[in-house]
Short mmCIF file of C-alpha atoms and ligand atoms in Angstrom, two decimals:
data_model
loop_
_atom_site.label_atom_id
_atom_site.label_comp_id
_atom_site.label_asym_id
_atom_site.label_seq_id
_atom_site.Cartn_x
_atom_site.Cartn_y
_atom_site.Cartn_z
CA MET Y 709 -14.66 14.71 -22.74
CA SER Y 710 -12.13 17.06 -24.40
CA GLN Y 711 -9.55 18.70 -22.16
CA SER Y 712 -10.85 21.82 -23.20
CA ASP Y 713 -14.20 20.96 -21.62
CA ALA Y 714 -13.95 23.55 -18.41
CA PRO Y 715 -16.79 21.89 -16.17
CA ALA Y 716 -15.34 18.90 -16.70
CA ARG Y 717 -11.80 19.92 -16.01
CA ASP Y 718 -13.22 21.31 -12.58
CA ARG Y 719 -14.70 18.15 -11.73
CA VAL Y 720 -11.86 16.27 -12.39
CA LYS Y 721 -9.53 18.59 -10.56
CA GLN Y 722 -12.35 18.44 -7.55
CA ALA Y 723 -12.12 14.88 -7.50
CA LEU Y 724 -8.03 14.69 -7.65
CA ARG Y 725 -8.09 17.15 -4.64
CA THR Y 726 -9.67 14.58 -2.13
CA GLN Y 727 -7.45 11.85 -2.89
CA ARG Y 728 -5.03 10.85 -0.32
CA ILE Y 729 -2.05 8.22 -1.00
CA GLU Y 730 -0.29 6.69 2.20
CA THR Y 731 3.31 6.24 1.95
CA PRO Y 732 5.19 3.50 3.69
CA SER Y 733 8.05 4.35 6.18
CA TRP Y 734 10.13 1.30 4.71
CA ALA Y 735 10.42 2.88 1.31
CA TYR Y 736 12.79 5.59 2.90
CA ALA Y 737 14.94 3.25 4.24
CA ASN Y 738 17.45 0.94 2.31
CA SER Y 739 16.44 -2.18 0.92
CA GLY Y 740 17.61 -4.82 -1.36
CA THR Y 741 16.96 -8.46 -2.77
CA ARG Y 742 18.61 -11.71 -0.83
CA PHE Y 743 21.62 -10.49 -3.10
CA LYS Y 744 22.49 -7.43 -1.97
CA VAL Y 745 21.11 -4.26 -0.36
CA PHE Y 746 23.12 -1.09 -1.97
CA ALA Y 747 22.98 1.12 0.80
CA GLN Y 748 22.48 5.02 -0.26
CA GLU Y 749 23.52 8.31 1.06
CA GLY Y 750 21.02 10.50 3.22
CA VAL Y 751 18.82 7.30 4.53
CA PRO Y 752 16.81 7.73 7.43
CA ARG Y 753 18.17 6.03 10.56
CA ASN Y 754 15.11 6.04 12.54
CA PRO Y 755 11.21 6.55 12.26
CA TYR Y 756 11.59 10.12 13.18
CA GLU Y 757 13.65 10.80 10.13
CA LYS Y 758 11.27 8.68 7.80
CA ILE Y 759 8.61 10.61 8.87
CA ALA Y 760 10.44 13.68 8.21
CA ASP Y 761 11.14 12.25 4.41
CA ALA Y 762 7.92 11.52 4.44
CA ALA Y 763 6.42 15.10 5.04
CA VAL Y 764 8.91 16.38 2.23
CA VAL Y 765 6.78 14.07 -0.16
CA HIS Y 766 3.61 15.73 1.24
CA ARG Y 767 4.66 19.19 0.99
CA LEU Y 768 5.54 18.74 -2.37
CA THR Y 769 2.86 16.65 -4.25
CA GLY Y 770 -0.30 17.82 -1.88
CA VAL Y 771 -1.43 14.01 -1.57
CA ALA Y 772 0.59 11.97 0.73
CA PRO Y 773 -0.83 13.51 4.14
CA THR Y 774 -0.03 9.94 6.05
CA VAL Y 775 2.55 7.68 6.58
CA ALA Y 776 2.57 3.61 7.25
CA LEU Y 777 4.77 2.00 10.01
CA HIS Y 778 5.90 -1.37 10.18
CA ILE Y 779 6.58 -2.94 13.63
CA PRO Y 780 9.15 -3.97 14.95
CA TRP Y 781 10.76 -1.79 12.32
CA ASP Y 782 9.37 1.31 13.38
CA ARG Y 783 9.01 0.44 17.16
CA VAL Y 784 9.98 3.52 19.56
CA ASP Y 785 9.35 4.06 23.19
CA ASP Y 786 6.93 6.58 22.71
CA TYR Y 787 4.16 6.64 20.02
CA THR Y 788 2.42 9.65 21.20
CA ASP Y 789 5.80 11.39 20.62
CA LEU Y 790 6.03 9.96 17.21
CA ALA Y 791 2.72 11.05 16.43
CA ARG Y 792 3.23 14.80 17.94
CA TYR Y 793 6.59 14.65 15.54
CA ALA Y 794 4.48 13.46 12.45
CA ALA Y 795 1.79 16.34 13.05
CA ASP Y 796 4.68 19.35 13.58
CA GLN Y 797 5.78 17.77 10.24
CA ARG Y 798 2.40 18.11 9.12
CA VAL Y 799 1.63 14.39 8.25
CA GLY Y 800 -0.24 11.56 10.21
CA LEU Y 801 0.58 8.34 11.16
CA GLY Y 802 -1.43 5.39 8.88
CA ALA Y 803 -1.56 1.78 9.16
CA ILE Y 804 -0.03 -0.35 11.51
CA ASN Y 805 1.70 -3.14 9.43
CA ALA Y 806 2.59 -6.12 11.68
CA ASN Y 807 5.63 -8.17 10.95
CA VAL Y 808 5.48 -12.23 11.74
CA PHE Y 809 7.75 -13.28 9.36
CA GLN Y 810 11.14 -11.97 10.43
CA ASP Y 811 11.83 -13.99 13.90
CA ASN Y 812 13.42 -17.57 13.83
CA ASP Y 813 10.34 -19.00 15.43
CA TYR Y 814 8.39 -18.32 12.56
CA LYS Y 815 10.54 -20.73 10.19
CA LEU Y 816 7.35 -22.92 10.21
CA GLY Y 817 4.91 -20.29 10.12
CA SER Y 818 3.15 -17.59 12.46
CA VAL Y 819 -0.14 -17.64 13.34
CA THR Y 820 -0.74 -21.46 11.69
CA ASN Y 821 2.34 -22.86 13.19
CA PRO Y 822 2.07 -26.15 14.78
CA ASP Y 823 3.11 -25.18 18.04
CA PRO Y 824 0.87 -23.29 20.03
CA GLY Y 825 3.67 -21.54 21.69
CA VAL Y 826 4.70 -19.89 18.67
CA ARG Y 827 1.00 -18.96 17.58
CA ARG Y 828 0.70 -17.47 21.03
CA LYS Y 829 3.68 -15.36 20.51
CA ALA Y 830 2.61 -14.18 16.75
CA ILE Y 831 -0.76 -13.42 18.17
CA ASP Y 832 0.39 -11.20 21.04
CA HIS Y 833 2.59 -8.95 18.29
CA LEU Y 834 -0.62 -8.54 16.50
CA LEU Y 835 -2.21 -7.44 19.96
CA GLU Y 836 0.42 -5.09 20.73
CA CYS Y 837 0.26 -3.83 17.40
CA VAL Y 838 -3.50 -2.75 18.24
CA ASP Y 839 -1.95 -1.09 21.22
CA ILE Y 840 0.05 0.72 19.26
CA MET Y 841 -2.72 1.82 17.03
CA ASP Y 842 -4.41 2.94 20.52
CA ARG Y 843 -1.87 5.39 20.68
CA THR Y 844 -1.03 6.37 17.23
CA GLY Y 845 -4.68 6.85 16.40
CA SER Y 846 -4.31 4.72 13.21
CA ARG Y 847 -7.42 3.10 12.06
CA ASP Y 848 -5.55 0.23 10.04
CA LEU Y 849 -4.02 -2.96 11.35
CA LYS Y 850 -2.36 -4.46 7.98
CA LEU Y 851 -1.52 -8.23 8.16
CA TRP Y 852 0.32 -9.69 5.93
CA PHE Y 853 1.34 -13.62 6.69
CA SER Y 854 4.48 -15.50 5.22
CA ASP Y 855 2.75 -18.24 6.45
CA GLY Y 856 2.54 -21.61 4.47
CA THR Y 857 4.60 -24.86 3.51
CA ASN Y 858 7.09 -25.83 1.16
CA TYR Y 859 6.50 -29.33 0.66
CA PRO Y 860 3.12 -31.69 0.07
CA GLY Y 861 2.65 -33.44 3.35
CA GLN Y 862 4.65 -31.00 5.29
CA ASP Y 863 1.64 -29.46 7.61
CA ASP Y 864 -2.30 -30.24 7.64
CA ILE Y 865 -3.86 -27.62 4.88
CA ARG Y 866 -6.98 -27.54 6.42
CA THR Y 867 -5.73 -27.64 10.01
CA ARG Y 868 -3.56 -24.39 9.38
CA GLN Y 869 -6.60 -22.45 8.22
CA ASP Y 870 -8.21 -23.13 11.63
CA ARG Y 871 -5.44 -21.86 13.49
CA LEU Y 872 -5.59 -18.73 11.10
CA ALA Y 873 -9.33 -18.44 11.55
CA ALA Y 874 -8.66 -18.77 15.14
CA ALA Y 875 -5.85 -16.17 15.29
CA LEU Y 876 -7.50 -13.53 13.55
CA ARG Y 877 -10.87 -13.73 15.63
CA GLU Y 878 -8.88 -13.10 18.72
CA VAL Y 879 -7.43 -9.80 17.35
CA TYR Y 880 -10.70 -8.76 15.58
CA ASP Y 881 -12.15 -9.09 19.06
CA ARG Y 882 -9.62 -6.56 20.59
CA LEU Y 883 -10.47 -3.88 17.47
CA GLY Y 884 -11.54 -0.77 18.67
CA GLU Y 885 -14.77 0.74 17.53
CA SER Y 886 -13.39 2.77 14.57
CA GLN Y 887 -10.15 0.54 13.86
CA ARG Y 888 -10.25 -1.93 10.83
CA MET Y 889 -8.32 -5.10 10.20
CA LEU Y 890 -7.05 -5.15 6.62
CA LEU Y 891 -5.98 -8.66 5.43
CA GLU Y 892 -3.44 -9.10 2.68
CA TYR Y 893 -2.71 -11.83 0.44
CA LYS Y 894 -0.40 -13.07 -1.46
CA LEU Y 895 0.15 -16.07 -3.96
CA PHE Y 896 3.72 -17.24 -3.06
CA GLU Y 897 6.95 -16.84 -1.55
CA PRO Y 898 8.67 -17.26 0.64
CA ALA Y 899 6.43 -20.52 1.34
CA PHE Y 900 6.43 -22.33 -2.36
CA TYR Y 901 4.30 -24.99 -1.84
CA THR Y 902 1.13 -24.01 0.09
CA THR Y 903 0.69 -20.18 1.24
CA ASP Y 904 -2.35 -19.73 3.93
CA VAL Y 905 -3.72 -16.70 2.59
CA PRO Y 906 -2.81 -17.05 -0.85
CA ASP Y 907 -5.77 -15.22 -2.76
CA TRP Y 908 -8.14 -12.71 -2.57
CA GLY Y 909 -11.11 -15.54 -2.10
CA THR Y 910 -9.14 -17.12 1.02
CA ALA Y 911 -8.77 -13.26 2.00
CA TYR Y 912 -12.66 -12.65 1.50
CA ALA Y 913 -13.54 -15.58 3.00
CA HIS Y 914 -11.92 -15.07 6.55
CA CYS Y 915 -13.12 -11.37 6.52
CA LEU Y 916 -16.77 -12.22 5.82
CA GLU Y 917 -16.62 -14.88 8.91
CA LEU Y 918 -15.18 -11.93 11.00
CA GLY Y 919 -17.21 -9.24 10.58
CA PRO Y 920 -17.64 -5.87 9.08
CA LYS Y 921 -14.35 -4.59 10.45
CA ALA Y 922 -12.24 -6.92 8.72
CA GLN Y 923 -11.47 -5.99 4.92
CA VAL Y 924 -9.28 -7.42 1.84
CA VAL Y 925 -5.99 -5.33 1.15
CA ILE Y 926 -4.85 -5.73 -3.07
CA ASP Y 927 -1.31 -5.68 -2.88
CA THR Y 928 -0.95 -5.45 -6.54
CA GLY Y 929 2.23 -7.37 -7.05
CA HIS Y 930 0.96 -10.48 -5.30
CA HIS Y 931 -1.04 -12.10 -8.14
CA ALA Y 932 0.14 -14.57 -10.81
CA PRO Y 933 1.02 -13.07 -13.76
CA GLY Y 934 -2.35 -11.97 -16.02
CA THR Y 935 -4.27 -11.55 -13.20
CA ASN Y 936 -7.24 -9.65 -13.85
CA ILE Y 937 -7.08 -7.16 -10.92
CA GLU Y 938 -9.43 -4.94 -11.94
CA PHE Y 939 -12.26 -7.68 -11.75
CA ILE Y 940 -11.15 -8.42 -7.76
CA VAL Y 941 -11.40 -4.54 -7.23
CA ALA Y 942 -14.92 -4.44 -8.67
CA PHE Y 943 -15.94 -7.55 -6.89
CA LEU Y 944 -14.75 -6.65 -3.56
CA LEU Y 945 -15.95 -3.10 -3.88
CA ARG Y 946 -19.32 -4.23 -4.83
CA VAL Y 947 -19.39 -6.43 -1.40
CA GLY Y 948 -18.24 -3.91 0.59
CA LYS Y 949 -15.10 -5.68 1.15
CA LEU Y 950 -12.38 -3.74 -0.10
CA GLY Y 951 -10.47 -1.90 2.50
CA ALA Y 952 -6.77 -1.03 0.78
CA PHE Y 953 -4.48 -1.16 -1.65
CA ASP Y 954 -0.63 -1.72 -1.17
CA PHE Y 955 0.38 -0.35 -4.81
CA ASN Y 956 3.55 -1.34 -6.61
CA SER Y 957 4.67 -2.81 -9.72
CA ARG Y 958 6.01 -5.97 -11.10
CA PHE Y 959 7.28 -7.66 -14.15
CA TYR Y 960 7.86 -11.18 -12.82
CA ALA Y 961 6.78 -11.63 -9.16
CA ASP Y 962 6.42 -9.33 -6.06
CA ASP Y 963 8.93 -7.00 -7.50
CA ASP Y 964 8.26 -4.01 -5.53
CA LEU Y 965 8.72 -1.73 -8.43
CA MET Y 966 7.23 2.01 -8.84
CA VAL Y 967 3.45 1.85 -8.86
CA GLY Y 968 2.50 2.36 -12.72
CA SER Y 969 6.30 1.74 -13.84
CA ALA Y 970 5.43 -1.70 -15.06
CA ASP Y 971 2.03 -1.66 -16.60
CA PRO Y 972 0.46 2.03 -16.43
CA PHE Y 973 -2.62 0.71 -18.13
CA GLN Y 974 -3.59 -1.99 -15.56
CA LEU Y 975 -3.31 0.94 -12.95
CA PHE Y 976 -5.46 2.90 -14.93
CA ARG Y 977 -7.86 0.11 -15.28
CA ILE Y 978 -7.94 -0.43 -11.45
CA MET Y 979 -8.39 3.41 -10.97
CA CYS Y 980 -11.43 2.94 -13.49
CA GLU Y 981 -13.17 0.53 -11.16
CA ILE Y 982 -12.22 2.92 -8.04
CA VAL Y 983 -14.14 6.26 -10.19
CA ARG Y 984 -17.07 3.44 -11.17
CA GLY Y 985 -17.46 2.49 -7.41
CA ASP Y 986 -17.27 6.05 -6.39
CA ALA Y 987 -14.74 5.42 -3.90
CA LEU Y 988 -11.78 7.92 -4.38
CA ARG Y 989 -13.13 10.02 -1.68
CA PRO Y 990 -11.41 9.49 1.70
CA GLU Y 991 -14.96 8.65 3.47
CA ALA Y 992 -15.25 5.86 1.11
CA GLY Y 993 -12.90 4.27 3.14
CA ILE Y 994 -10.23 3.07 0.95
CA ALA Y 995 -6.65 3.66 2.23
CA PHE Y 996 -4.32 3.72 -1.05
CA MET Y 997 -1.02 2.91 0.22
CA LEU Y 998 2.15 2.28 -1.49
CA ASP Y 999 4.53 -0.98 -0.60
CA GLN Y 1000 7.54 -0.66 -2.49
CA CYS Y 1001 11.07 -0.73 -2.16
CA HIS Y 1002 13.92 1.31 -3.70
CA ASN Y 1003 16.94 -0.41 -4.38
CA ILE Y 1004 18.81 1.20 -7.08
CA GLU Y 1005 16.72 4.35 -7.44
CA PRO Y 1006 16.89 7.47 -5.14
CA LYS Y 1007 14.23 6.66 -2.29
CA ILE Y 1008 12.35 10.45 -2.11
CA PRO Y 1009 12.13 10.75 -6.01
CA ALA Y 1010 11.14 7.28 -6.66
CA ILE Y 1011 8.32 8.04 -3.60
CA ILE Y 1012 7.33 11.19 -5.56
CA ARG Y 1013 7.50 9.43 -8.99
CA SER Y 1014 5.01 7.05 -7.60
CA VAL Y 1015 2.59 9.65 -6.17
CA LEU Y 1016 2.39 11.16 -9.27
CA ASN Y 1017 1.94 7.64 -11.18
CA VAL Y 1018 -0.96 6.84 -8.89
CA GLN Y 1019 -2.45 10.70 -9.44
CA GLU Y 1020 -1.96 10.38 -13.35
CA ALA Y 1021 -3.86 7.01 -13.58
CA THR Y 1022 -6.10 8.50 -11.71
CA ALA Y 1023 -7.05 11.86 -13.27
CA LYS Y 1024 -7.28 9.26 -16.81
CA ALA Y 1025 -10.11 6.99 -15.00
CA LEU Y 1026 -12.05 10.61 -13.62
CA LEU Y 1027 -11.99 11.62 -17.75
CA VAL Y 1028 -13.63 8.29 -18.77
CA ASP Y 1029 -17.12 10.07 -20.44
CA ALA Y 1030 -19.33 7.82 -18.16
CA GLU Y 1031 -22.44 8.65 -20.31
CA ALA Y 1032 -20.88 7.85 -23.35
CA LEU Y 1033 -19.42 4.64 -21.85
CA ALA Y 1034 -22.80 3.26 -20.57
CA ALA Y 1035 -24.80 4.48 -23.66
CA ALA Y 1036 -22.19 2.22 -25.99
CA GLN Y 1037 -22.11 -0.59 -23.22
CA GLN Y 1038 -25.91 -0.85 -23.42
CA ALA Y 1039 -26.16 -0.57 -27.07
CA GLY Y 1040 -23.95 -3.44 -27.28
CA ASP Y 1041 -21.18 -1.39 -29.20
CA VAL Y 1042 -18.27 -3.04 -28.41
CA LEU Y 1043 -15.36 -0.99 -30.32
CA GLY Y 1044 -17.41 2.27 -29.58
CA ALA Y 1045 -17.31 1.50 -25.38
CA ASN Y 1046 -13.71 0.49 -25.64
CA ALA Y 1047 -13.07 3.39 -27.64
CA VAL Y 1048 -14.41 5.81 -24.78
CA LEU Y 1049 -11.75 3.95 -22.39
CA MET Y 1050 -9.10 4.17 -24.61
CA ASP Y 1051 -9.66 8.19 -25.26
CA ALA Y 1052 -9.44 8.24 -21.38
CA TYR Y 1053 -6.23 6.74 -21.27
CA ASN Y 1054 -4.66 8.09 -23.96
CA SER Y 1055 -4.89 12.01 -22.77
CA ASP Y 1056 -2.05 13.51 -21.70
CA VAL Y 1057 -3.35 14.64 -17.99
CA ARG Y 1058 0.24 16.15 -17.23
CA PRO Y 1059 -0.95 19.57 -18.02
CA LEU Y 1060 -3.90 19.32 -15.82
CA LEU Y 1061 -2.29 17.78 -12.81
CA ALA Y 1062 0.31 21.09 -13.24
CA GLU Y 1063 -2.80 23.22 -13.28
CA LEU Y 1064 -4.20 21.62 -10.05
CA ARG Y 1065 -0.99 21.80 -8.13
CA ALA Y 1066 -0.45 25.64 -8.85
CA ASP Y 1067 -4.22 25.65 -7.65
CA LEU Y 1068 -3.16 23.95 -4.69
CA GLY Y 1069 -0.19 26.62 -4.27
CA LEU Y 1070 2.15 23.85 -5.22
CA ASP Y 1071 4.97 23.71 -7.48
CA PRO Y 1072 3.42 22.32 -10.98
CA ASP Y 1073 6.75 20.20 -11.39
CA PRO Y 1074 7.37 17.94 -7.66
CA MET Y 1075 10.15 16.14 -9.10
CA ALA Y 1076 12.17 19.15 -10.27
CA ALA Y 1077 10.91 21.06 -6.80
CA TYR Y 1078 12.80 18.36 -5.09
CA ALA Y 1079 15.77 18.50 -6.98
CA ARG Y 1080 15.80 22.07 -6.28
CA SER Y 1081 14.96 22.05 -2.74
CA GLY Y 1082 18.46 21.17 -1.47
CA TYR Y 1083 16.45 18.85 0.90
CA PHE Y 1084 18.71 15.51 -0.39
CA GLU Y 1085 22.53 17.81 0.05
CA LYS Y 1086 21.06 18.51 3.51
CA ILE Y 1087 20.05 14.79 4.65
CA ARG Y 1088 23.07 13.57 2.94
CA ALA Y 1089 25.44 16.10 5.19
CA GLU Y 1090 23.13 15.43 8.28
CA ARG Y 1091 22.52 11.65 8.32
CA VAL Y 1092 26.28 10.32 8.75
CA GLY Y 1093 27.02 7.99 11.51
CA GLY Y 1094 24.48 5.86 13.36
CA GLN Y 1095 22.83 2.66 11.79
CA GLN Y 1096 20.73 3.30 8.42
CA ALA Y 1097 17.25 1.95 8.71
CA GLY Y 1098 16.60 -0.77 6.04
CA TRP Y 1099 15.22 -4.12 5.76
CA GLY Y 1100 15.02 -5.77 9.18
CA ALA Y 1101 16.02 -2.39 10.57
C1 RM4 E 1156 5.15 -8.22 2.39
C2 RM4 E 1156 3.66 -7.41 2.04
C3 RM4 E 1156 3.40 -6.51 3.25
C4 RM4 E 1156 4.50 -5.51 3.28
C5 RM4 E 1156 6.09 -6.57 3.42
C6 RM4 E 1156 7.21 -5.44 3.49
O1 RM4 E 1156 5.56 -8.90 1.00
O2 RM4 E 1156 3.52 -7.01 0.66
O3 RM4 E 1156 2.75 -5.83 2.64
O4 RM4 E 1156 4.31 -5.16 4.79
O5 RM4 E 1156 6.33 -7.25 2.28
MN1 MN E 1157 2.23 -5.56 0.85
#
């Protein structure tokens, strides 16, 4: 499609209007590596202030209407009040992320720990997260387990799978009608020898056994270098087992950099599979979430940039001339098919996105609008004293 093709432009803009990107509460907080956390000014000190920041991102981009919570980092006494505050700010509470990786008891694992008492504690936390979902109205419980072993022989690989399956079953059975369990995988870290949910195949097999309310989360940073993530997207979408994304970028391991920063072409290829699978619409049930940390860059602009990066990749994917592509594929025209994809990828979609924002009554340049808004100056002045939120806070 040429950019001057008005009906196609309208079709692309229409599809982009339906896009929803969920931002993570922890990305507004301080974070770092195991070497240093560089604290920033104006960082939220509690879940309410994180939600206020998320609301700014939504106001400026128009496509980030929900914020994911992490328990216990975002634990509050009254979740109904938190949900009400979010609604007042014109955002909603999204996925509840469980945390069974930061307690001393979890040294040898959480739900796969050899000690039944520790397993009980971990499962109880997951059940508590479902209770919270009942109060926040969240649809999704997102599970990531750091469980694994560091040395051959340390524990029985197969028994740990049994423990995992039993824990997932108990939590799955507690889910309400419209709630889902999203199971995330990660190749390695913090466990260095075996990880109990290391890859999409393991996550998929557990989800399949559990039932329709269990689906896989693809965290783009959780793969070995060179992994073809769009293949995983295509496979899981085809069988109805893709539940969500945790978007971020990696150069080396789980770097948690801004999505689309390391490899925008990969993000485009992923979004091509989403468009191909007609999974962009919210009704398709795929949660497009960010899972990032902003260690050296300012938090709110970094999140705005990430949202824009996802939008740009999506716009390019929507520009792919599906008919021309199918025709070239059918004809065995290898170069022609590749050219159709590359034409879309090489289009500059920024003018189209600026136009879309203008249509929605937004500033065409959300980064500049944020800089001009005075919001940073305001939070820098207001958020003094108290304990800044951060990794572990
Ligand atoms: C994990 C995983 C989870 C995220 C935590 C903070 O590596 O990606 O999704 O909640 O980090
Ligand atoms: Mn993640």
